[in-house]
Short mmCIF file of N, CA and C in Angstrom, two decimals:
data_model
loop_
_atom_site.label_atom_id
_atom_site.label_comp_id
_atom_site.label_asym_id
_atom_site.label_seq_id
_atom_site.Cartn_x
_atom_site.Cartn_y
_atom_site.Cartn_z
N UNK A 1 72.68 73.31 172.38
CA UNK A 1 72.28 73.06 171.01
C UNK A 1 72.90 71.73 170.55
N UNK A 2 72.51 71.38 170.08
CA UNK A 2 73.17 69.60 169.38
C UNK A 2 73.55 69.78 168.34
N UNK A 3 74.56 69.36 168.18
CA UNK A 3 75.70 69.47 166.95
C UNK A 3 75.48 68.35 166.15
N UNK A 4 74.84 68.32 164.75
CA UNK A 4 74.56 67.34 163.93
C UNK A 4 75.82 66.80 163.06
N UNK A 5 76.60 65.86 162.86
CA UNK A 5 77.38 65.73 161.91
C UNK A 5 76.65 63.99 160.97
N UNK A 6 76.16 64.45 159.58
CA UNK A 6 76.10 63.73 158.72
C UNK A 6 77.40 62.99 157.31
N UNK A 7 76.64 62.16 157.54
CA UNK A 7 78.20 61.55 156.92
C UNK A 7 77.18 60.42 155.52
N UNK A 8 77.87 60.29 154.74
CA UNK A 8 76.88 59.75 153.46
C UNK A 8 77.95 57.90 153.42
N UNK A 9 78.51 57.58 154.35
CA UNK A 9 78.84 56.50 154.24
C UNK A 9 80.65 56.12 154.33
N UNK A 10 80.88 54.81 154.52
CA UNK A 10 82.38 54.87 154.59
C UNK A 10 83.34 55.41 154.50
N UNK A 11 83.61 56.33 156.05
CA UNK A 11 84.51 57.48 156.67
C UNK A 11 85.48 56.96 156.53
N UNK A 12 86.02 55.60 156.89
CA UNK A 12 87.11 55.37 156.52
C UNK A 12 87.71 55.06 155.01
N UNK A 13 87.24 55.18 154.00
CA UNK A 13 87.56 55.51 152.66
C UNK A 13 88.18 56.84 152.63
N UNK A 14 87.96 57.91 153.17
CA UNK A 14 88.34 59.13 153.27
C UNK A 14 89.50 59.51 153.57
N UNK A 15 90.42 60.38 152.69
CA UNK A 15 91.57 60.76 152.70
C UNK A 15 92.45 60.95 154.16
N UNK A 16 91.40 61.21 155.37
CA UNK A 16 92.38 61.05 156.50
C UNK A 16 91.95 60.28 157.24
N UNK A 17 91.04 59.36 156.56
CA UNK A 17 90.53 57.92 157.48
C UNK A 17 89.49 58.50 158.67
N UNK A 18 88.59 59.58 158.04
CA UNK A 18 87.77 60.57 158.95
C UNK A 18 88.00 61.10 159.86
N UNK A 19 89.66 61.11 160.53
CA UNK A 19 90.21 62.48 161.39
C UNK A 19 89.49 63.38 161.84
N UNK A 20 88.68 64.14 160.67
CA UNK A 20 88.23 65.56 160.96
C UNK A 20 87.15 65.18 161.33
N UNK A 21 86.39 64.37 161.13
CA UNK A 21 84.81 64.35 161.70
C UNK A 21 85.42 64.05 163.15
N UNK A 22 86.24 62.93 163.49
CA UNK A 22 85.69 62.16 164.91
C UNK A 22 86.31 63.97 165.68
N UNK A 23 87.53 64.62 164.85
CA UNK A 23 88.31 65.37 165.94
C UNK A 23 86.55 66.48 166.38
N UNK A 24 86.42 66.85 164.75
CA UNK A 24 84.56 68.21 165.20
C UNK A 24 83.48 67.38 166.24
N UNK A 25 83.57 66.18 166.48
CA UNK A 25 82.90 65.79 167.24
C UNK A 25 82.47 65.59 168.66
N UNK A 26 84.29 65.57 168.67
CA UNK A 26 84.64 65.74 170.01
C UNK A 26 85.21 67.64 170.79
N UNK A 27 85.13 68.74 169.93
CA UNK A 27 85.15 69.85 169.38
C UNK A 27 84.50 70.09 171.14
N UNK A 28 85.13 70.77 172.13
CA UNK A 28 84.03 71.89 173.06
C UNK A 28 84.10 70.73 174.40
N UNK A 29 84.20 69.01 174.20
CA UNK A 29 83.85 68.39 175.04
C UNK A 29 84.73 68.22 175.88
N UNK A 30 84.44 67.73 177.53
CA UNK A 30 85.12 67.65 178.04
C UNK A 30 85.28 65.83 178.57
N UNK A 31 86.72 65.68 179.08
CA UNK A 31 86.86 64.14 179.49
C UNK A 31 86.82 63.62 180.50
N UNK A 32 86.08 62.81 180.60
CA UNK A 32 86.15 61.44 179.73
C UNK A 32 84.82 62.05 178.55
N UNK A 33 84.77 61.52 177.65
CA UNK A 33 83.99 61.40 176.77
C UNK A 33 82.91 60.16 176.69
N UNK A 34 81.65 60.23 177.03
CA UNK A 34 80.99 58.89 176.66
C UNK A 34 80.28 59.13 175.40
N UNK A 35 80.37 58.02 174.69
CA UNK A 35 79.79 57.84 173.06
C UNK A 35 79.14 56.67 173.48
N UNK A 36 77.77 56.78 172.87
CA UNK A 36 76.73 55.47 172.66
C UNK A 36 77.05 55.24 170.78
N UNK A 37 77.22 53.82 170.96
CA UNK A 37 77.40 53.22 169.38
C UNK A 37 76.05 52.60 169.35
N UNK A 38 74.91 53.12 168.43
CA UNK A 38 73.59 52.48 168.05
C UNK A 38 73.64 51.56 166.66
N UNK A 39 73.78 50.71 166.91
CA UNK A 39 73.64 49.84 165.94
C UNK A 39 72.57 48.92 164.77
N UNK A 40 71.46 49.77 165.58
CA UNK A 40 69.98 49.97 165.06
C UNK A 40 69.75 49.15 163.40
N UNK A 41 70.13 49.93 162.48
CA UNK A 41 70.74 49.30 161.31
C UNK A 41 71.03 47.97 160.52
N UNK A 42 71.38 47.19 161.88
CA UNK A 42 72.31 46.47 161.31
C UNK A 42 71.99 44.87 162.06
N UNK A 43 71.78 44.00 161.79
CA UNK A 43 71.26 42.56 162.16
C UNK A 43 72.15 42.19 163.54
N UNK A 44 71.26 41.91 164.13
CA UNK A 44 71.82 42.04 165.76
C UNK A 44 73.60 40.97 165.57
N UNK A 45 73.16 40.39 165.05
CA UNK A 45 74.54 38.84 164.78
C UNK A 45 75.96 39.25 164.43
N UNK A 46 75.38 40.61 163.72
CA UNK A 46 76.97 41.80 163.30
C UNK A 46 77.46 42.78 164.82
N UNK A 47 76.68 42.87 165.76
CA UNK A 47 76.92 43.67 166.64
C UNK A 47 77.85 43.89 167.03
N UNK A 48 78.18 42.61 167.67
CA UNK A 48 79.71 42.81 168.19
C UNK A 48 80.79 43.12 167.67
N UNK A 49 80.80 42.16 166.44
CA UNK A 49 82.21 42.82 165.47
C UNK A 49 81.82 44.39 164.78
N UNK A 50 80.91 44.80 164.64
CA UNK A 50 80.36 46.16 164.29
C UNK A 50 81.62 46.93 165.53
N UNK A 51 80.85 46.86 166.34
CA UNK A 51 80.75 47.55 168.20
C UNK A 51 82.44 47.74 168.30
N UNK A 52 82.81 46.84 168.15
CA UNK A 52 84.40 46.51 168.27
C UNK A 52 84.97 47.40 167.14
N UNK A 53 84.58 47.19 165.78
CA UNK A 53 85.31 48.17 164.43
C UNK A 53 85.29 50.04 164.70
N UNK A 54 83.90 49.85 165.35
CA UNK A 54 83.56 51.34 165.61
C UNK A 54 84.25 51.92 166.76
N UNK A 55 84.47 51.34 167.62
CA UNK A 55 85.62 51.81 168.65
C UNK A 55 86.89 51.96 168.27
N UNK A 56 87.68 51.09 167.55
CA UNK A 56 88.65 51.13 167.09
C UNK A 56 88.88 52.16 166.15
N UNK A 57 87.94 52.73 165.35
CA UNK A 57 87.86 53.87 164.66
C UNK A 57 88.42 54.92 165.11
N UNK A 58 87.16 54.95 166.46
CA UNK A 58 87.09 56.70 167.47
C UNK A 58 88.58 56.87 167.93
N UNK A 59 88.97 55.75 168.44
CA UNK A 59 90.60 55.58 169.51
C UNK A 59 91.31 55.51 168.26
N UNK A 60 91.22 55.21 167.08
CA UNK A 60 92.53 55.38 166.66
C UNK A 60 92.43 57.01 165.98
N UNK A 61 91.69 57.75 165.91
CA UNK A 61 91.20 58.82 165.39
C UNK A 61 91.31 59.89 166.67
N UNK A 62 91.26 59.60 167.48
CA UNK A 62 91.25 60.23 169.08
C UNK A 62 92.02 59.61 170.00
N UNK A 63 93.96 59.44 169.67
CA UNK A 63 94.26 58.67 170.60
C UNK A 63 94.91 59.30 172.00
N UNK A 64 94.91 60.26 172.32
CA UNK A 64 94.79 61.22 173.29
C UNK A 64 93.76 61.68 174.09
N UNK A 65 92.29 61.21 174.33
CA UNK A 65 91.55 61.77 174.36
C UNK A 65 90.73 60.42 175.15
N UNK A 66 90.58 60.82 176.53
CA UNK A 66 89.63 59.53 177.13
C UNK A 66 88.56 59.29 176.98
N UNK A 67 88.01 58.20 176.39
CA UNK A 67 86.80 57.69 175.48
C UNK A 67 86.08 56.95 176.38
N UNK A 68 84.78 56.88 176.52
CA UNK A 68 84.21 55.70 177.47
C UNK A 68 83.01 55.05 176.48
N UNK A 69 83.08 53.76 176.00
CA UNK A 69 81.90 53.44 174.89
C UNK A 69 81.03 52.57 175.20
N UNK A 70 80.08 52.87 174.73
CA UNK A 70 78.49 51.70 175.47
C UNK A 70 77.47 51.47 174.32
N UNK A 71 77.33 50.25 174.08
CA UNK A 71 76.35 49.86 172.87
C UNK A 71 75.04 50.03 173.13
N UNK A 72 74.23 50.82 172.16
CA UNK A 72 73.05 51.41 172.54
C UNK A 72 71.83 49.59 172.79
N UNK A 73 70.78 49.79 173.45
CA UNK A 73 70.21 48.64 173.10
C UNK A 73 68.96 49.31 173.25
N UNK A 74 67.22 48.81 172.81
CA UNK A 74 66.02 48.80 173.26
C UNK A 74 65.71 49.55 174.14
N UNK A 75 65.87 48.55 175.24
CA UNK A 75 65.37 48.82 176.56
C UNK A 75 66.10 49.72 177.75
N UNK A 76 67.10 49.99 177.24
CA UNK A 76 67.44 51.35 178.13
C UNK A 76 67.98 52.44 177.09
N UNK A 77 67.41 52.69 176.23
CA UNK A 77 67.82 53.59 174.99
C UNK A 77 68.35 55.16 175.97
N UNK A 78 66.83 55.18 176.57
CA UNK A 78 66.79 56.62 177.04
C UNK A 78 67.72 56.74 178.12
N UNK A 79 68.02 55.98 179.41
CA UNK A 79 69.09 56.30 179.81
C UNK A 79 70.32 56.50 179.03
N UNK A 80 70.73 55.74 177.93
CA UNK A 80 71.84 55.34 177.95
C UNK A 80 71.74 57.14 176.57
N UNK A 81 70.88 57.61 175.80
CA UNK A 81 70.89 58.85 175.67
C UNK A 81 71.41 59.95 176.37
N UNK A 82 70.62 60.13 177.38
CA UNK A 82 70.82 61.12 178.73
C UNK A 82 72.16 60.97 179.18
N UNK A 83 73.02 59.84 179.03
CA UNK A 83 74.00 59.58 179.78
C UNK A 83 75.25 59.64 178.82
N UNK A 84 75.22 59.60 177.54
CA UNK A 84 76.24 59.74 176.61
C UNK A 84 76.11 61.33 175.87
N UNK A 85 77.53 61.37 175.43
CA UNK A 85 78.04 63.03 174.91
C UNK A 85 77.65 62.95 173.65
N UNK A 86 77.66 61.96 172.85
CA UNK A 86 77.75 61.94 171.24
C UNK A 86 77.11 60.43 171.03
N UNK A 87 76.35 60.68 170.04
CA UNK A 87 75.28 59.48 169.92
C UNK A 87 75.88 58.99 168.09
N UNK A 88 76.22 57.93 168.08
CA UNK A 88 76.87 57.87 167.07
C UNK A 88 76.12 56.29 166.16
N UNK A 89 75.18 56.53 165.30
CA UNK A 89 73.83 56.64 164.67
C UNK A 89 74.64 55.77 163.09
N UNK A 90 74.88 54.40 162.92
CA UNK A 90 75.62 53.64 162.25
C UNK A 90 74.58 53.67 160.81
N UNK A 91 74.89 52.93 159.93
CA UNK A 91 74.58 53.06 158.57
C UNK A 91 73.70 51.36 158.66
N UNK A 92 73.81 51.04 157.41
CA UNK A 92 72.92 49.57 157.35
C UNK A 92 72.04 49.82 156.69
N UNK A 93 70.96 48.81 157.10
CA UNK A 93 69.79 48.63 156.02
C UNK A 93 68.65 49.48 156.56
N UNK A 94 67.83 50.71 155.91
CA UNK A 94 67.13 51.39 156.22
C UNK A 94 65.96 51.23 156.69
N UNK A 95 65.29 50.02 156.28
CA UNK A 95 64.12 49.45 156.16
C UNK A 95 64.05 48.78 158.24
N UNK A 96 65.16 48.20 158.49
CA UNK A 96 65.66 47.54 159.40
C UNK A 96 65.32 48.77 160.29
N UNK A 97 66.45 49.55 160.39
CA UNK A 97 66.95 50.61 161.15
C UNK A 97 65.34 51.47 161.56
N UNK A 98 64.19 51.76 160.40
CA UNK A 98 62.82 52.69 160.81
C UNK A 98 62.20 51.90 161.44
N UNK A 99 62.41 50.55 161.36
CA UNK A 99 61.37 49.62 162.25
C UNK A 99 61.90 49.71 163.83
N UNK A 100 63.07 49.60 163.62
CA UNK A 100 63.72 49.77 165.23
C UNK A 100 63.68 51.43 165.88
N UNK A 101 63.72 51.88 164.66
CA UNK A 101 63.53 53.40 165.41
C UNK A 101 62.11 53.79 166.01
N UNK A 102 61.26 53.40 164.61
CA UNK A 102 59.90 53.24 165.51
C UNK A 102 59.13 52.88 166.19
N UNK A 103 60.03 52.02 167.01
CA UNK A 103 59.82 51.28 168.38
C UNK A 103 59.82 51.81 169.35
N UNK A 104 60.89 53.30 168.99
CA UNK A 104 61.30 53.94 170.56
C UNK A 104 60.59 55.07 170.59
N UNK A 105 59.43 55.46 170.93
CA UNK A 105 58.94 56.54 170.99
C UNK A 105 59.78 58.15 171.32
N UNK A 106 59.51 59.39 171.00
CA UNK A 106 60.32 60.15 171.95
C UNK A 106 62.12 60.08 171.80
N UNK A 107 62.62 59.39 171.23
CA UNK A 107 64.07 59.16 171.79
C UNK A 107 64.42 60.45 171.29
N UNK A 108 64.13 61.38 170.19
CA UNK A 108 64.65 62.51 170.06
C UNK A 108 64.88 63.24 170.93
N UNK A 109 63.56 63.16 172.03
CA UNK A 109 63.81 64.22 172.94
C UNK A 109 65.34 64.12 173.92
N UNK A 110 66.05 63.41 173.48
CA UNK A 110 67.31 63.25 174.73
C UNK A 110 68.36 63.61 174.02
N UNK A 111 68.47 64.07 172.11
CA UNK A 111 68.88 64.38 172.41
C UNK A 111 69.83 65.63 171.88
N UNK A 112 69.06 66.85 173.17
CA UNK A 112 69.17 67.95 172.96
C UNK A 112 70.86 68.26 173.66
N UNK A 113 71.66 69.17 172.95
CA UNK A 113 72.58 69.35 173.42
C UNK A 113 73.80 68.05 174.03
N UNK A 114 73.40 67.19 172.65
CA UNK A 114 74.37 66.02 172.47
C UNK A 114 75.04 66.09 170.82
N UNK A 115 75.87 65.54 170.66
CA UNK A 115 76.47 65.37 169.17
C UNK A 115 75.84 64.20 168.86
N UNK A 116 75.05 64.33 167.57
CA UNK A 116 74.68 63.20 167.08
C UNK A 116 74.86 63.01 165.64
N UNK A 117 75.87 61.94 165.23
CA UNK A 117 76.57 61.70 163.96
C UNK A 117 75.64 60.37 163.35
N UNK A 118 75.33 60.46 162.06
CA UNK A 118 74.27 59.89 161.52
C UNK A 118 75.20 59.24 160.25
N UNK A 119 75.51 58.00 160.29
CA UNK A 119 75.74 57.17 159.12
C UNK A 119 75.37 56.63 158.31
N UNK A 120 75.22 57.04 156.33
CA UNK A 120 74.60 56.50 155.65
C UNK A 120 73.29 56.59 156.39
N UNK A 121 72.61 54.94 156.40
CA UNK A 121 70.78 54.84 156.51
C UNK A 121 70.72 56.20 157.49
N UNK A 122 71.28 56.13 158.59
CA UNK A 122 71.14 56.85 159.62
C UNK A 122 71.25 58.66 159.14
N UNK A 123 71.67 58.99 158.36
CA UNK A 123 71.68 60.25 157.90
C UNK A 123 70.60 60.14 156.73
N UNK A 124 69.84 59.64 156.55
CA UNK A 124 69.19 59.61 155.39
C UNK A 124 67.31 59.81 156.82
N UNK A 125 68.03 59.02 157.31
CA UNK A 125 66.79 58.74 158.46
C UNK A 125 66.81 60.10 159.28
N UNK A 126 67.37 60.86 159.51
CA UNK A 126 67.71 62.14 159.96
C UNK A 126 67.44 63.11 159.71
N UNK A 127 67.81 63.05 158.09
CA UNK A 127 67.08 64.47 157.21
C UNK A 127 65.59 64.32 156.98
N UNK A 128 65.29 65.77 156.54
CA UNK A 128 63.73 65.71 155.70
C UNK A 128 63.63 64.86 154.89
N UNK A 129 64.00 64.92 153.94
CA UNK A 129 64.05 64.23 152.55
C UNK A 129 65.46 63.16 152.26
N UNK A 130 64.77 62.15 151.51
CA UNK A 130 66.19 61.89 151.36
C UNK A 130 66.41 60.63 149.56
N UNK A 131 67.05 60.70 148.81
CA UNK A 131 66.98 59.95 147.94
C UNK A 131 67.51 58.32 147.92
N UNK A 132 67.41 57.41 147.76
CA UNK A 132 67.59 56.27 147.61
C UNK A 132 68.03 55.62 146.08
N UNK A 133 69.36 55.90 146.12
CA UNK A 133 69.94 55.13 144.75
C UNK A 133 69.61 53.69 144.42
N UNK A 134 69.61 52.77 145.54
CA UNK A 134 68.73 51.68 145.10
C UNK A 134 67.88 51.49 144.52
N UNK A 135 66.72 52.12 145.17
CA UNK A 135 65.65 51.96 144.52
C UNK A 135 65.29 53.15 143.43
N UNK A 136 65.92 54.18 143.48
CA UNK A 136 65.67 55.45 142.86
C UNK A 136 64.33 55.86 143.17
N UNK A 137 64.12 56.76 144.64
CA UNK A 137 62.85 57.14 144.90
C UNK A 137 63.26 57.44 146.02
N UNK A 138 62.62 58.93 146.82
CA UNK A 138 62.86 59.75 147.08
C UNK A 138 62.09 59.21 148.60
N UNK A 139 61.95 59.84 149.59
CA UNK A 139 61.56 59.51 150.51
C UNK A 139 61.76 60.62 151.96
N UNK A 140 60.50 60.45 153.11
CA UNK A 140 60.41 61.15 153.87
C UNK A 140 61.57 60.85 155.36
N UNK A 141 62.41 61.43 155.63
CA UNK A 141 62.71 60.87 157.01
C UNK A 141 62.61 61.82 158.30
N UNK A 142 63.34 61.94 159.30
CA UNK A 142 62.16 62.36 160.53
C UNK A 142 62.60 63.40 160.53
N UNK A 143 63.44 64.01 159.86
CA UNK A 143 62.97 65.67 159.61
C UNK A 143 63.66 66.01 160.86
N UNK A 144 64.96 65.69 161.88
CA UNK A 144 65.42 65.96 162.71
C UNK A 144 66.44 67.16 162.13
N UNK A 145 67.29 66.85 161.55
CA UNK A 145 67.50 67.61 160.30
C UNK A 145 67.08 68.40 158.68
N UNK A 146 66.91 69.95 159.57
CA UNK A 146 65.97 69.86 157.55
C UNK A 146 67.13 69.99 156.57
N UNK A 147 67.60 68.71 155.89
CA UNK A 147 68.40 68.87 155.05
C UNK A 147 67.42 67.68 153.87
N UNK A 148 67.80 67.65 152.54
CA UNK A 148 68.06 66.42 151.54
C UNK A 148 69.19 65.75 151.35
N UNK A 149 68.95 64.44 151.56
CA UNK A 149 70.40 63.77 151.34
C UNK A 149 70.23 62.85 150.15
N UNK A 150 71.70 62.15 149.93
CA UNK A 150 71.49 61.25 148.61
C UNK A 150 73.31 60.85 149.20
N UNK A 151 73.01 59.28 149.70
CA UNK A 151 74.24 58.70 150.31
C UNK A 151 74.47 57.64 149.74
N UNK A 152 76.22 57.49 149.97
CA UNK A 152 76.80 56.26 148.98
C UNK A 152 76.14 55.00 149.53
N UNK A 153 75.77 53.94 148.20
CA UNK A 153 75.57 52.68 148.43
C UNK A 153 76.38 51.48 149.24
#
């Protein structure tokens, strides 16, 4: 079964600097741990320093715990699915993030019986429904989750 964890935006604002999510995430798994960081979201030019912040997160949040991390890209989405424990689904600009998602046909199907943590856009893109404080207007997303969301700006 795949363990969904949604998050409405900047974990590290959070009273234990998101502790408890990365520890439920890693909850059952065994090590090494591989995490794909999808950066989908977010203007390719931020990647790296993205890629780099988001690791530093997991390891300082999991520093006991052997981590192996790989930046999701295009063209090998689906391996690099199949091949990671926890798919970890970054925030950004929404508009950005459905165009790139709807590029990849299918990628849901990989992934069954993975953890997949959805940030901001990415949890909004996840649920059924979801609201948009920007614009104030409500909107469909892929329903991977049937939840409604409404995430910080």
């Amino acid at each position: 079964m795949t363990k969904h964890i949604l998050i409405g935006g900047y974990l590290h604002k959070a009273s234990d600097h998101g502790k408890a999510m990365y520890q439920e995430a890693i909850k059952s798994l065994h090590q090494p741990i591989n995490i794909l960081i999808c950066l989908f979201a977010r203007p390719f030019n931020q990647w790296g320093k993205l890629f780099k912040n988001t690791v530093d997160f997991f390891k300082e949040n999991l520093r006991d715990i052997e981590l192996r991390f790989e930046l999701a890209n295009r063209e090998n989405i689906i391996n690099q699915l199949n091949n990671n424990h926890i798919i970890f689904l970054s925030g950004g600009d929404s508009s950005l993030l459905d165009k790139r998602i709807s590029e990849l046909p299918n990628w849901y199907k990989c992934i069954d019986n993975k953890v997949l943590i959805g940030s901001s856009a990415s949890t909004d893109m996840l649920s059924t429904y979801n609201f948009d404080l920007e614009h104030f207007e409500c909107s469909c997303g892929l329903g991977l989750v049937p939840v409604k969301t409404m995430v910080a700006l």
